Tab-separated table of C-alpha atoms and ligand atoms in Angstrom:
chain	number	residue	atom	x	y	z
Y	15	UNK	CA	68.838	216.610	180.530
Y	16	UNK	CA	69.043	212.825	179.929
Y	17	UNK	CA	66.570	211.077	182.257
Y	18	UNK	CA	68.387	208.260	184.016
Y	19	UNK	CA	66.446	204.983	183.983
Y	20	UNK	CA	67.209	202.457	186.665
Y	21	UNK	CA	65.955	198.891	186.727
Y	22	UNK	CA	65.614	196.681	189.802
Y	23	UNK	CA	68.897	194.840	190.247
Y	24	UNK	CA	68.246	191.163	189.418
Y	25	UNK	CA	69.403	188.741	192.087
Y	26	UNK	CA	72.669	186.997	191.169
Y	27	UNK	CA	72.713	183.253	190.470
Y	28	UNK	CA	69.027	183.268	189.630
Y	29	UNK	CA	68.449	180.725	186.848
Y	30	UNK	CA	67.401	182.021	183.425
Y	31	UNK	CA	64.059	180.275	183.798
Y	32	UNK	CA	63.367	181.974	187.144
Y	33	UNK	CA	64.487	185.326	185.716
Y	34	UNK	CA	62.138	185.033	182.715
Y	35	UNK	CA	59.148	184.206	184.926
Y	36	UNK	CA	59.982	186.947	187.438
Y	37	UNK	CA	60.274	189.594	184.709
Y	38	UNK	CA	57.431	188.390	182.510
Y	39	UNK	CA	55.245	191.360	183.333
Y	40	UNK	CA	57.780	193.618	181.558
Y	41	UNK	CA	56.642	192.283	178.187
Y	42	UNK	CA	53.880	194.548	176.973
Y	43	UNK	CA	50.900	192.787	175.357
Y	44	UNK	CA	52.486	189.395	175.909
Y	45	UNK	CA	50.615	186.648	177.681
Y	46	UNK	CA	53.758	184.586	178.058
Y	47	UNK	CA	54.626	184.003	174.382
Y	48	UNK	CA	57.762	186.157	174.569
Y	49	UNK	CA	58.854	184.221	177.651
Y	50	UNK	CA	58.306	180.962	175.785
Y	51	UNK	CA	60.206	182.402	172.817
Y	52	UNK	CA	63.253	183.213	174.956
Y	53	UNK	CA	62.955	179.742	176.490
Y	54	UNK	CA	62.992	178.094	173.058
Y	55	UNK	CA	66.142	180.047	172.174
Y	56	UNK	CA	67.689	178.937	175.457
Y	57	UNK	CA	67.059	175.282	174.605
Y	58	UNK	CA	68.315	175.569	171.005
Y	59	UNK	CA	71.442	177.295	172.318
Y	60	UNK	CA	72.177	174.278	174.536
Y	61	UNK	CA	71.798	171.951	171.551
Y	62	UNK	CA	74.173	174.053	169.412
Y	63	UNK	CA	76.592	174.500	172.309
Y	64	UNK	CA	76.862	170.725	172.645
Y	65	UNK	CA	77.921	170.409	169.005
Y	66	UNK	CA	80.210	173.467	168.982
Y	67	UNK	CA	82.045	172.146	172.048
Y	68	UNK	CA	82.819	168.805	170.397
Y	69	UNK	CA	83.288	170.104	166.847
Y	70	UNK	CA	86.882	168.899	166.828
Y	71	UNK	CA	85.862	165.384	167.738
Y	72	UNK	CA	83.299	164.527	165.138
Y	73	UNK	CA	83.187	164.890	161.432
Y	74	UNK	CA	81.250	168.123	161.652
Y	75	UNK	CA	84.145	170.441	160.824
Y	76	UNK	CA	84.780	171.929	157.467
Y	77	UNK	CA	82.514	173.278	154.785
Y	78	UNK	CA	79.177	171.625	154.171
Y	79	UNK	CA	79.959	171.877	150.461
Y	80	UNK	CA	77.273	174.513	149.953
Y	81	UNK	CA	77.181	178.318	149.921
Y	82	UNK	CA	74.596	180.612	151.582
Y	83	UNK	CA	72.776	183.619	150.112
Y	84	UNK	CA	75.811	185.697	151.049
Y	85	UNK	CA	77.915	183.547	148.716
Y	86	UNK	CA	79.892	182.357	151.759
Y	87	UNK	CA	80.947	178.721	152.186
Y	88	UNK	CA	78.517	177.149	154.645
Y	89	UNK	CA	80.330	175.382	157.453
Y	90	UNK	CA	78.539	172.233	158.645
Y	91	UNK	CA	77.928	173.852	162.042
Y	92	UNK	CA	76.253	176.814	160.278
Y	93	UNK	CA	73.763	174.382	158.795
Y	94	UNK	CA	73.363	172.483	162.065
Y	95	UNK	CA	72.806	175.683	164.087
Y	96	UNK	CA	70.342	177.040	161.531
Y	97	UNK	CA	68.271	173.848	161.707
Y	98	UNK	CA	68.446	173.710	165.526
Y	99	UNK	CA	67.106	177.236	166.002
Y	100	UNK	CA	64.424	176.910	163.323
Y	101	UNK	CA	63.265	173.621	164.887
Y	102	UNK	CA	63.323	175.049	168.424
Y	103	UNK	CA	61.293	178.111	167.422
Y	104	UNK	CA	58.849	176.104	165.304
Y	105	UNK	CA	58.059	173.478	167.930
Y	106	UNK	CA	57.002	176.020	170.545
Y	107	UNK	CA	54.337	177.594	168.246
Y	108	UNK	CA	55.300	181.134	169.237
Y	109	UNK	CA	56.556	182.669	166.009
Y	110	UNK	CA	54.778	183.047	162.680
Y	111	UNK	CA	57.980	183.575	160.704
Y	112	UNK	CA	61.777	183.264	160.796
Y	113	UNK	CA	64.454	184.966	158.693
Y	114	UNK	CA	67.973	183.578	158.827
Y	115	UNK	CA	71.358	184.475	157.399
Y	116	UNK	CA	71.416	180.903	156.089
Y	117	UNK	CA	68.059	181.121	154.283
Y	118	UNK	CA	67.531	183.027	151.027
Y	119	UNK	CA	63.914	183.903	151.955
Y	120	UNK	CA	61.926	184.107	155.196
Y	121	UNK	CA	60.207	180.979	156.484
Y	122	UNK	CA	56.503	180.962	157.410
Y	123	UNK	CA	55.604	178.959	160.517
Y	124	UNK	CA	52.022	177.714	160.708
Y	125	UNK	CA	50.415	176.541	163.941
Y	126	UNK	CA	48.940	173.071	164.350
Y	127	UNK	CA	45.649	174.644	163.177
Y	128	UNK	CA	47.401	175.497	159.893
Y	129	UNK	CA	46.939	179.180	160.743
Y	130	UNK	CA	49.515	181.974	161.086
Y	131	UNK	CA	48.129	183.014	164.491
Y	132	UNK	CA	51.413	183.652	166.290
Y	133	UNK	CA	52.434	187.230	167.064
Y	134	UNK	CA	56.227	187.309	166.714
Y	135	UNK	CA	58.876	187.017	164.030
Y	136	UNK	CA	62.534	186.183	164.701
Y	137	UNK	CA	65.569	187.132	162.617
Y	138	UNK	CA	68.710	185.168	163.340
Y	139	UNK	CA	72.353	184.719	162.510
Y	140	UNK	CA	72.572	181.111	163.673
Y	141	UNK	CA	76.361	180.923	163.868
Y	142	UNK	CA	78.203	184.208	163.528
Y	143	UNK	CA	81.969	184.099	163.038
Y	144	UNK	CA	81.779	180.616	161.546
Y	145	UNK	CA	85.139	181.074	159.797
Y	146	UNK	CA	86.595	180.636	163.309
Y	147	UNK	CA	84.997	177.220	163.832
Y	148	UNK	CA	87.870	175.121	162.502
Y	149	UNK	CA	90.466	177.061	164.490
Y	150	UNK	CA	88.680	176.728	167.836
Y	151	UNK	CA	87.974	180.434	168.302
Y	152	UNK	CA	84.698	181.533	169.931
Y	153	UNK	CA	81.621	181.994	167.739
Y	154	UNK	CA	78.090	183.144	168.481
Y	155	UNK	CA	74.386	183.243	167.639
Y	156	UNK	CA	72.551	186.562	167.257
Y	157	UNK	CA	68.749	186.962	167.391
Y	158	UNK	CA	66.244	189.778	166.971
Y	159	UNK	CA	62.512	189.662	167.809
Y	160	UNK	CA	59.645	191.809	166.484
Y	161	UNK	CA	55.862	191.761	166.797
Y	162	UNK	CA	54.416	191.056	163.343
Y	163	UNK	CA	52.808	194.024	161.557
Y	164	UNK	CA	50.336	191.891	159.575
Y	165	UNK	CA	47.132	190.782	161.392
Y	166	UNK	CA	47.354	187.350	163.124
Y	167	UNK	CA	45.753	184.671	160.964
Y	168	UNK	CA	46.801	186.352	157.702
Y	169	UNK	CA	49.871	185.274	155.704
Y	170	UNK	CA	53.234	186.500	156.941
Y	171	UNK	CA	54.806	189.002	154.547
Y	172	UNK	CA	58.238	190.575	154.057
Y	173	UNK	CA	56.873	193.691	155.833
Y	174	UNK	CA	56.856	191.680	159.074
Y	175	UNK	CA	60.668	191.443	158.772
Y	176	UNK	CA	61.617	194.773	157.161
Y	177	UNK	CA	61.038	196.754	160.373
Y	178	UNK	CA	63.485	199.348	161.764
Y	179	UNK	CA	65.508	198.217	164.780
Y	180	UNK	CA	63.658	200.670	167.037
Y	181	UNK	CA	60.633	198.313	166.816
Y	182	UNK	CA	62.465	195.305	168.296
Y	183	UNK	CA	60.814	193.746	171.378
Y	184	UNK	CA	63.835	191.600	172.275
Y	185	UNK	CA	67.369	190.923	171.051
Y	186	UNK	CA	70.296	188.891	172.248
Y	187	UNK	CA	73.297	186.751	171.507
Y	188	UNK	CA	74.769	183.478	172.638
Y	189	UNK	CA	78.570	183.342	172.839
Y	190	UNK	CA	80.140	179.883	172.619
Y	191	UNK	CA	83.436	180.804	174.249
Y	192	UNK	CA	85.480	179.701	177.250
Y	193	UNK	CA	82.029	179.547	178.774
Y	194	UNK	CA	78.675	179.668	177.021
Y	195	UNK	CA	76.546	182.730	177.769
Y	196	UNK	CA	73.205	184.136	176.748
Y	197	UNK	CA	73.067	187.948	176.833
Y	198	UNK	CA	69.741	189.562	175.978
Y	199	UNK	CA	67.427	192.520	176.430
Y	200	UNK	CA	63.681	193.042	176.217
Y	201	UNK	CA	64.111	196.805	176.489
Y	202	UNK	CA	64.622	196.818	180.270
Y	203	UNK	CA	68.401	196.640	180.509
Y	204	UNK	CA	70.833	193.869	179.524
Y	205	UNK	CA	71.496	190.700	181.530
Y	206	UNK	CA	74.017	187.905	180.957
Y	207	UNK	CA	73.509	184.247	181.906
Y	208	UNK	CA	76.293	181.654	182.014
Y	209	UNK	CA	75.650	177.977	181.301
Y	210	UNK	CA	76.603	175.470	183.978
Y	211	UNK	CA	77.334	172.564	181.616
Y	212	UNK	CA	77.249	170.046	184.459
Y	213	UNK	CA	73.520	170.569	184.928
Y	214	UNK	CA	72.571	172.326	181.660
Y	215	UNK	CA	71.187	175.420	183.411
Y	216	UNK	CA	71.984	179.069	182.709
Y	217	UNK	CA	72.549	181.269	185.777
Y	218	UNK	CA	72.486	185.058	186.027
Y	219	UNK	CA	76.200	185.907	186.108
Y	220	UNK	CA	76.215	189.452	184.632
Y	221	UNK	CA	73.207	191.435	185.914
Y	222	UNK	CA	72.437	194.845	184.391
Y	223	UNK	CA	75.400	194.932	181.976
Y	224	UNK	CA	76.650	198.412	181.101
Y	225	UNK	CA	79.082	199.577	178.402
Y	226	UNK	CA	81.830	201.674	180.055
Y	227	UNK	CA	81.269	205.247	178.784
Y	228	UNK	CA	84.698	205.103	177.108
Y	229	UNK	CA	87.554	202.625	176.684
Y	230	UNK	CA	90.940	201.909	175.122
Y	231	UNK	CA	90.128	199.016	172.766
Y	232	UNK	CA	89.310	199.398	169.102
Y	233	UNK	CA	88.249	196.389	167.028
Y	234	UNK	CA	88.591	196.666	163.241
Y	235	UNK	CA	90.168	194.502	160.544
Y	236	UNK	CA	93.124	196.755	159.755
Y	237	UNK	CA	94.024	194.458	156.857
Y	238	UNK	CA	91.381	196.435	154.940
Y	239	UNK	CA	92.920	199.791	155.970
Y	240	UNK	CA	93.711	201.002	152.457
Y	241	UNK	CA	90.059	200.471	151.482
Y	242	UNK	CA	88.572	202.296	154.492
Y	243	UNK	CA	86.769	205.643	154.234
Y	244	UNK	CA	89.055	208.560	155.181
Y	245	UNK	CA	87.148	209.144	158.443
Y	246	UNK	CA	87.924	205.597	159.641
Y	247	UNK	CA	91.602	205.980	158.664
Y	248	UNK	CA	91.716	209.251	160.627
Y	249	UNK	CA	90.060	207.636	163.682
Y	250	UNK	CA	92.537	204.722	163.646
Y	251	UNK	CA	95.457	207.180	163.474
Y	252	UNK	CA	93.869	209.093	166.392
Y	253	UNK	CA	93.740	205.850	168.419
Y	254	UNK	CA	97.395	205.121	167.616
Y	255	UNK	CA	98.653	208.643	168.472
Y	256	UNK	CA	100.867	209.008	171.549
Y	257	UNK	CA	98.760	211.735	173.179
Y	258	UNK	CA	96.481	211.798	176.211
Y	259	UNK	CA	94.998	208.415	177.136
Y	260	UNK	CA	96.345	206.901	173.951
Y	261	UNK	CA	97.726	204.676	172.441
Y	262	UNK	CA	94.792	202.343	172.487
Y	263	UNK	CA	94.904	198.569	172.122
Y	264	UNK	CA	93.773	196.885	168.908
Y	265	UNK	CA	91.842	193.655	169.493
Y	266	UNK	CA	90.041	191.872	166.625
Y	267	UNK	CA	88.824	188.298	166.972
Y	268	UNK	CA	86.938	188.139	163.660
Y	269	UNK	CA	83.780	187.164	165.520
Y	270	UNK	CA	81.383	190.073	166.090
Y	271	UNK	CA	79.760	188.522	169.164
Y	272	UNK	CA	83.148	187.957	170.829
Y	273	UNK	CA	84.545	191.419	170.026
Y	274	UNK	CA	81.269	193.061	171.106
Y	275	UNK	CA	81.084	191.067	174.371
Y	276	UNK	CA	84.666	191.924	175.357
Y	277	UNK	CA	84.131	195.603	174.496
Y	278	UNK	CA	80.907	195.745	176.549
Y	279	UNK	CA	82.762	194.436	179.597
Y	280	UNK	CA	86.054	196.355	179.179
Y	281	UNK	CA	85.012	199.365	177.116
Y	282	UNK	CA	85.732	199.589	173.404
Y	283	UNK	CA	84.477	200.158	169.882
Y	284	UNK	CA	83.861	197.700	167.044
Y	285	UNK	CA	83.953	199.058	163.491
Y	286	UNK	CA	83.130	197.287	160.247
Y	287	UNK	CA	83.119	200.124	157.697
Y	288	UNK	CA	82.230	200.112	154.043
Y	289	UNK	CA	85.171	199.256	151.785
Y	290	UNK	CA	85.739	199.036	148.032
Y	291	UNK	CA	84.916	195.294	148.203
Y	292	UNK	CA	81.870	195.837	150.457
Y	293	UNK	CA	80.471	199.289	149.501
Y	294	UNK	CA	77.670	198.873	152.111
Y	295	UNK	CA	79.911	197.169	154.645
Y	296	UNK	CA	79.818	193.449	155.428
Y	297	UNK	CA	77.495	193.129	158.412
Y	298	UNK	CA	73.762	192.571	157.889
Y	299	UNK	CA	71.380	195.140	159.289
Y	300	UNK	CA	68.472	192.910	160.314
Y	301	UNK	CA	70.092	190.010	162.146
Y	302	UNK	CA	73.510	191.337	163.168
Y	303	UNK	CA	73.551	195.146	163.508
Y	304	UNK	CA	70.017	195.827	164.807
Y	305	UNK	CA	70.099	193.250	167.620
Y	306	UNK	CA	73.622	194.272	168.685
Y	307	UNK	CA	72.576	197.936	168.500
Y	308	UNK	CA	69.545	197.279	170.734
Y	309	UNK	CA	71.785	195.578	173.299
Y	310	UNK	CA	74.416	198.330	173.026
Y	311	UNK	CA	71.902	201.141	173.614
Y	312	UNK	CA	70.212	199.275	176.472
Y	313	UNK	CA	73.673	198.984	178.050
Y	314	UNK	CA	74.388	202.721	177.670
Y	315	UNK	CA	76.437	202.365	174.490
Y	316	UNK	CA	75.801	203.546	170.920
Y	317	UNK	CA	75.497	202.071	167.414
Y	318	UNK	CA	75.490	203.925	164.088
Y	319	UNK	CA	76.586	203.608	160.480
Y	320	UNK	CA	78.973	206.496	161.097
Y	321	UNK	CA	76.241	209.067	160.473
Y	322	UNK	CA	72.815	207.633	161.436
Y	323	UNK	CA	71.533	205.617	164.422
Y	324	UNK	CA	71.454	201.961	163.286
Y	325	UNK	CA	68.019	201.341	164.817
Y	326	UNK	CA	66.456	204.209	162.815
Y	327	UNK	CA	67.524	202.823	159.414
Y	328	UNK	CA	64.463	201.797	157.381
Y	329	UNK	CA	65.291	198.353	155.912
Y	330	UNK	CA	64.674	197.697	152.218
Y	331	UNK	CA	66.092	194.168	151.798
Y	332	UNK	CA	66.219	191.081	154.037
Y	333	UNK	CA	70.006	190.629	153.760
Y	334	UNK	CA	70.825	194.328	153.562
Y	335	UNK	CA	74.326	195.318	154.726
Y	336	UNK	CA	75.334	198.499	156.561
Y	337	UNK	CA	78.575	200.000	157.869
Y	338	UNK	CA	78.690	199.405	161.650
Y	339	UNK	CA	80.214	201.483	164.484
Y	340	UNK	CA	79.217	200.110	167.885
Y	341	UNK	CA	80.398	200.281	171.490
Y	342	UNK	CA	81.221	202.752	174.251
Y	343	UNK	CA	79.261	205.974	173.786
Y	344	UNK	CA	82.184	208.417	173.764
Y	345	UNK	CA	84.281	206.217	171.440
Y	346	UNK	CA	81.474	205.887	168.881
Y	347	UNK	CA	80.855	209.641	169.055
Y	348	UNK	CA	84.596	210.281	168.488
Y	349	UNK	CA	84.669	207.958	165.473
Y	350	UNK	CA	81.504	209.617	164.094
Y	351	UNK	CA	83.166	213.039	164.444
Y	352	UNK	CA	86.013	211.840	162.180
Y	353	UNK	CA	83.491	210.411	159.682
Y	354	UNK	CA	81.538	213.665	159.625
Y	355	UNK	CA	84.694	215.819	159.276
Y	356	UNK	CA	86.198	213.769	156.412
R	18	P6P	P1	86.436	189.950	158.279
R	18	P6P	C1	81.831	186.955	160.694
R	18	P6P	O1	81.749	186.500	159.352
R	18	P6P	C2	81.488	188.443	160.681
R	18	P6P	O2	80.196	188.615	160.184
R	18	P6P	C3	81.653	189.029	162.073
R	18	P6P	O3	81.330	188.126	163.076
R	18	P6P	C4	83.109	189.412	162.113
R	18	P6P	O4	83.379	190.498	162.996
R	18	P6P	C5	83.397	189.820	160.656
R	18	P6P	O5	82.439	189.136	159.846
R	18	P6P	C6	84.782	189.397	160.236
R	18	P6P	O6	84.949	189.820	158.897
R	18	P6P	O7	86.214	190.522	156.910
R	18	P6P	O8	87.192	190.917	159.175
R	18	P6P	O9	87.013	188.565	158.318
């Protein structure tokens, strides 16, 4: 029998700062660093939000003329967001290392004493969905936090980053949409905070977020249909069939954070499968799939690669890609059944 876990219902309209302080004792081993880490992300998110919201007004649109390790054109806001989060995390002296979608290798952060004393590492997708920037569609930031595995004071190594998702101590996303929100978990449920731009404060607007157990929305880029594995093709045809509670609705924004956020509120499944072009899928395990999987599971949802729990995958490379099925529990299980039958 699944043991139900209930968390005290946070009080609505509490500010993010008050919420962090009030729930600080939930962070095992932490003497406040994790709180300061979340606070530094909160500040960097405000800085990025300011630029994203005026992107159409200043010459910050369009490609920065460079490409990232993924071989993707770097949009100027990608670069700006990457620098804002690295600076925010560095200044607070909380993390000993950062890995970013926009950086080929991980970055070591030394304290003012030139030591690597800090306990946490952060992996981040600074601006996910950046291809939507120039067309004014919502984009997001995704972050994942681990305790380092190497002893404090010793050099940070790749092992500190290549940890399975089940070792995460915190994960979250910022969605720069019709409103700007921070949604995160530290393993005690999922809470969403909406920015009041007039005063620059985030307020608890979505306490204890839960994925509906099922839903009628599937999010997948059907333009790749002919390249999908047979199980995904079969699941899509199941969704489109005129039986029972079907047909479903297809909604695909092209921004993982936005599709995920809508599905968590309304019920739905997001799928980015492997294709001929992307034999391991497109999404990156460490700073896209693991953090979204942590949030999904904490909200009663599920995340797998079609066969295995995402957070149990042992990483081998920093920018490793995996197929991604994530959302309402019963929808993910249905899609997995088609993958396993095919
Ligand atoms: P496609 C953005 O680049 C991203 O990583 C996700 O945010 C998004 O869901 C997906 O890729 C879109 O990829 O191939 O459908 O354009």
